[in-house]
Amino acid sequence: MFRADQTLEAKRPPPIKVLSGQLRSAEHRGTTDGGDTYDVRIGGGRSLLVSLVWMQGTVLEAQLDRNTVLLMDETGTFAVQGVNNIPKGKPCLSEGKYVMVMGVIQTVSPEPVVRAVKMADLSEHAALHRRMWKLEVEDLQQVMA
C-alpha cells in the first residue's frame, strides 16, 4: 500500500557518510523537497551535494531537556537535535557512548547541526568502528564522486 510520505522519501537521496570537519566547511546550495542541500568538499577538488548524512561519534554531552546531544568525531564536534523522538534512541544518549546518527543537515556553521532520523549505539565494538570510520567515509565518497 502506498503512503503519502513515501513520495518525499523517494525524492531524498541516500545518506552520505561525512566527517564533522567536512560539514563545517560545506556551502549551502539551495533548498529542495528533501531539505537544504550543501556542497561538501571531499578532496581532490571534488565535492558532493548532500542533504542527508550518516555520521559517527562519541557522545560528549546529552541535553535531553533541549532534545540535543553533542558528539565528537576525529575532526571536531557536532550537535544532533531531535534525539528524544528517535525510537530506541535513548540507550545512545549517555556520555561516552559511540553512536551512529543518520540525519538531515540543519546548519553547518559555526558548528554542524543535524536533525536525527535514526541513531544506533555502536559502543560494543567502538574501537573497531572508530578505526574504520574515516576509511569508510573516504571509500564511499570516492565511489559517489
Short mmCIF file of C-alpha atoms in Angstrom, two decimals:
data_model
loop_
_atom_site.label_atom_id
_atom_site.label_comp_id
_atom_site.label_asym_id
_atom_site.label_seq_id
_atom_site.Cartn_x
_atom_site.Cartn_y
_atom_site.Cartn_z
CA MET A 1 0.00 0.00 0.00
CA PHE A 2 1.31 3.48 -0.89
CA ARG A 3 1.69 6.09 1.84
CA ALA A 4 1.73 9.85 1.23
CA ASP A 5 5.12 10.23 2.96
CA GLN A 6 6.71 7.71 0.56
CA THR A 7 6.85 10.38 -2.16
CA LEU A 8 9.10 12.63 -0.07
CA GLU A 9 11.28 9.71 0.99
CA ALA A 10 11.60 8.56 -2.63
CA LYS A 11 12.94 12.01 -3.62
CA ARG A 12 15.50 12.13 -0.83
CA PRO A 13 18.94 10.77 -1.82
CA PRO A 14 20.60 8.13 0.37
CA PRO A 15 22.64 9.34 3.35
CA ILE A 16 26.25 10.26 2.64
CA LYS A 17 28.94 9.38 5.19
CA VAL A 18 30.71 12.58 6.26
CA LEU A 19 33.01 13.90 8.98
CA SER A 20 32.05 16.95 11.01
CA GLY A 21 35.02 18.90 9.61
CA GLN A 22 33.69 18.39 6.10
CA LEU A 23 30.28 19.75 7.10
CA ARG A 24 31.83 22.73 8.85
CA SER A 25 33.35 23.90 5.53
CA ALA A 26 30.33 22.96 3.36
CA GLU A 27 28.48 25.60 1.35
CA HIS A 28 24.70 25.94 1.17
CA ARG A 29 23.47 25.28 -2.39
CA GLY A 30 19.72 25.58 -2.09
CA THR A 31 16.51 24.05 -0.81
CA THR A 32 14.57 21.18 -2.35
CA ASP A 33 11.66 18.99 -1.27
CA GLY A 34 14.24 16.90 0.64
CA GLY A 35 15.50 19.93 2.61
CA ASP A 36 18.58 22.12 2.38
CA THR A 37 21.38 20.89 0.15
CA TYR A 38 25.07 21.50 0.87
CA ASP A 39 28.18 21.21 -1.27
CA VAL A 40 30.64 19.07 0.73
CA ARG A 41 34.28 19.05 -0.38
CA ILE A 42 35.76 15.57 -0.45
CA GLY A 43 39.30 16.24 -1.63
CA GLY A 44 40.99 16.29 -4.98
CA GLY A 45 38.95 19.34 -5.97
CA ARG A 46 35.77 17.25 -5.94
CA SER A 47 32.56 17.72 -4.00
CA LEU A 48 29.18 16.09 -3.35
CA LEU A 49 25.73 17.62 -2.93
CA VAL A 50 24.40 16.40 0.40
CA SER A 51 21.25 16.84 2.48
CA LEU A 52 21.04 13.58 4.42
CA VAL A 53 24.16 12.47 6.31
CA TRP A 54 25.48 9.43 8.16
CA MET A 55 27.88 10.39 10.93
CA GLN A 56 29.52 8.64 13.86
CA GLY A 57 31.00 9.98 17.06
CA THR A 58 31.31 9.84 20.82
CA VAL A 59 28.63 11.43 23.00
CA LEU A 60 30.23 14.32 24.89
CA GLU A 61 27.09 15.75 26.43
CA ALA A 62 23.40 14.85 26.44
CA GLN A 63 20.94 17.72 26.96
CA LEU A 64 17.69 15.78 26.96
CA ASP A 65 15.72 18.81 28.20
CA ARG A 66 16.85 20.53 24.97
CA ASN A 67 16.34 17.37 22.84
CA THR A 68 20.03 17.55 21.82
CA VAL A 69 23.31 15.68 22.16
CA LEU A 70 26.81 16.91 21.41
CA LEU A 71 29.03 14.41 19.60
CA MET A 72 32.70 14.42 18.63
CA ASP A 73 34.40 12.65 15.75
CA GLU A 74 38.08 12.85 14.84
CA THR A 75 37.60 16.19 13.05
CA GLY A 76 35.55 18.07 15.64
CA THR A 77 32.20 18.36 17.36
CA PHE A 78 28.66 18.42 16.02
CA ALA A 79 25.20 18.67 17.56
CA VAL A 80 22.31 16.30 16.98
CA GLN A 81 18.77 17.56 17.55
CA GLY A 82 15.52 15.64 17.88
CA VAL A 83 17.09 12.79 19.83
CA ASN A 84 14.11 12.31 22.14
CA ASN A 85 11.95 11.46 19.11
CA ILE A 86 14.09 8.56 17.86
CA PRO A 87 12.67 5.09 18.54
CA LYS A 88 15.16 3.05 20.57
CA GLY A 89 17.44 6.12 20.69
CA LYS A 90 17.50 6.50 24.47
CA PRO A 91 20.29 3.91 25.06
CA CYS A 92 22.54 6.02 22.79
CA LEU A 93 22.27 9.15 24.88
CA SER A 94 24.83 8.52 27.63
CA GLU A 95 28.20 10.30 27.78
CA GLY A 96 30.99 8.20 26.33
CA LYS A 97 28.78 6.08 24.05
CA TYR A 98 29.98 5.70 20.45
CA VAL A 99 26.97 6.18 18.16
CA MET A 100 25.85 6.34 14.55
CA VAL A 101 23.50 9.11 13.50
CA MET A 102 21.60 9.42 10.27
CA GLY A 103 20.01 12.82 9.86
CA VAL A 104 19.14 15.91 7.89
CA ILE A 105 21.59 18.83 7.90
CA GLN A 106 20.14 21.84 9.74
CA THR A 107 23.19 24.10 9.63
CA VAL A 108 26.94 23.76 9.13
CA SER A 109 28.41 26.84 10.77
CA PRO A 110 29.79 27.64 13.28
CA GLU A 111 29.12 24.03 14.34
CA PRO A 112 27.29 21.41 12.28
CA VAL A 113 23.78 20.59 13.47
CA VAL A 114 21.90 17.52 12.25
CA ARG A 115 18.25 16.61 12.94
CA ALA A 116 18.27 12.91 13.78
CA VAL A 117 16.27 10.43 11.75
CA LYS A 118 17.96 7.33 13.17
CA MET A 119 20.50 6.58 15.87
CA ALA A 120 22.26 3.37 16.86
CA ASP A 121 24.63 2.50 19.70
CA LEU A 122 27.93 1.18 18.31
CA SER A 123 29.69 1.12 21.69
CA GLU A 124 30.03 -2.66 21.86
CA HIS A 125 32.64 -2.60 19.08
CA ALA A 126 33.61 1.08 19.42
CA ALA A 127 37.36 0.56 18.90
CA LEU A 128 36.77 -1.15 15.56
CA HIS A 129 34.14 1.37 14.44
CA ARG A 130 36.40 4.31 15.31
CA ARG A 131 39.36 2.85 13.39
CA MET A 132 37.28 2.06 10.33
CA TRP A 133 35.09 5.18 10.19
CA LYS A 134 37.40 7.57 8.34
CA LEU A 135 38.27 4.83 5.82
CA GLU A 136 34.56 4.08 5.27
CA VAL A 137 33.86 7.79 4.71
CA GLU A 138 36.72 8.18 2.22
CA ASP A 139 35.79 4.99 0.35
CA LEU A 140 32.11 5.89 -0.04
CA GLN A 141 32.92 9.45 -1.10
CA GLN A 142 35.33 8.23 -3.79
CA VAL A 143 32.64 5.93 -5.17
CA MET A 144 29.97 8.67 -5.08
CA ALA A 145 32.05 11.45 -6.69
#
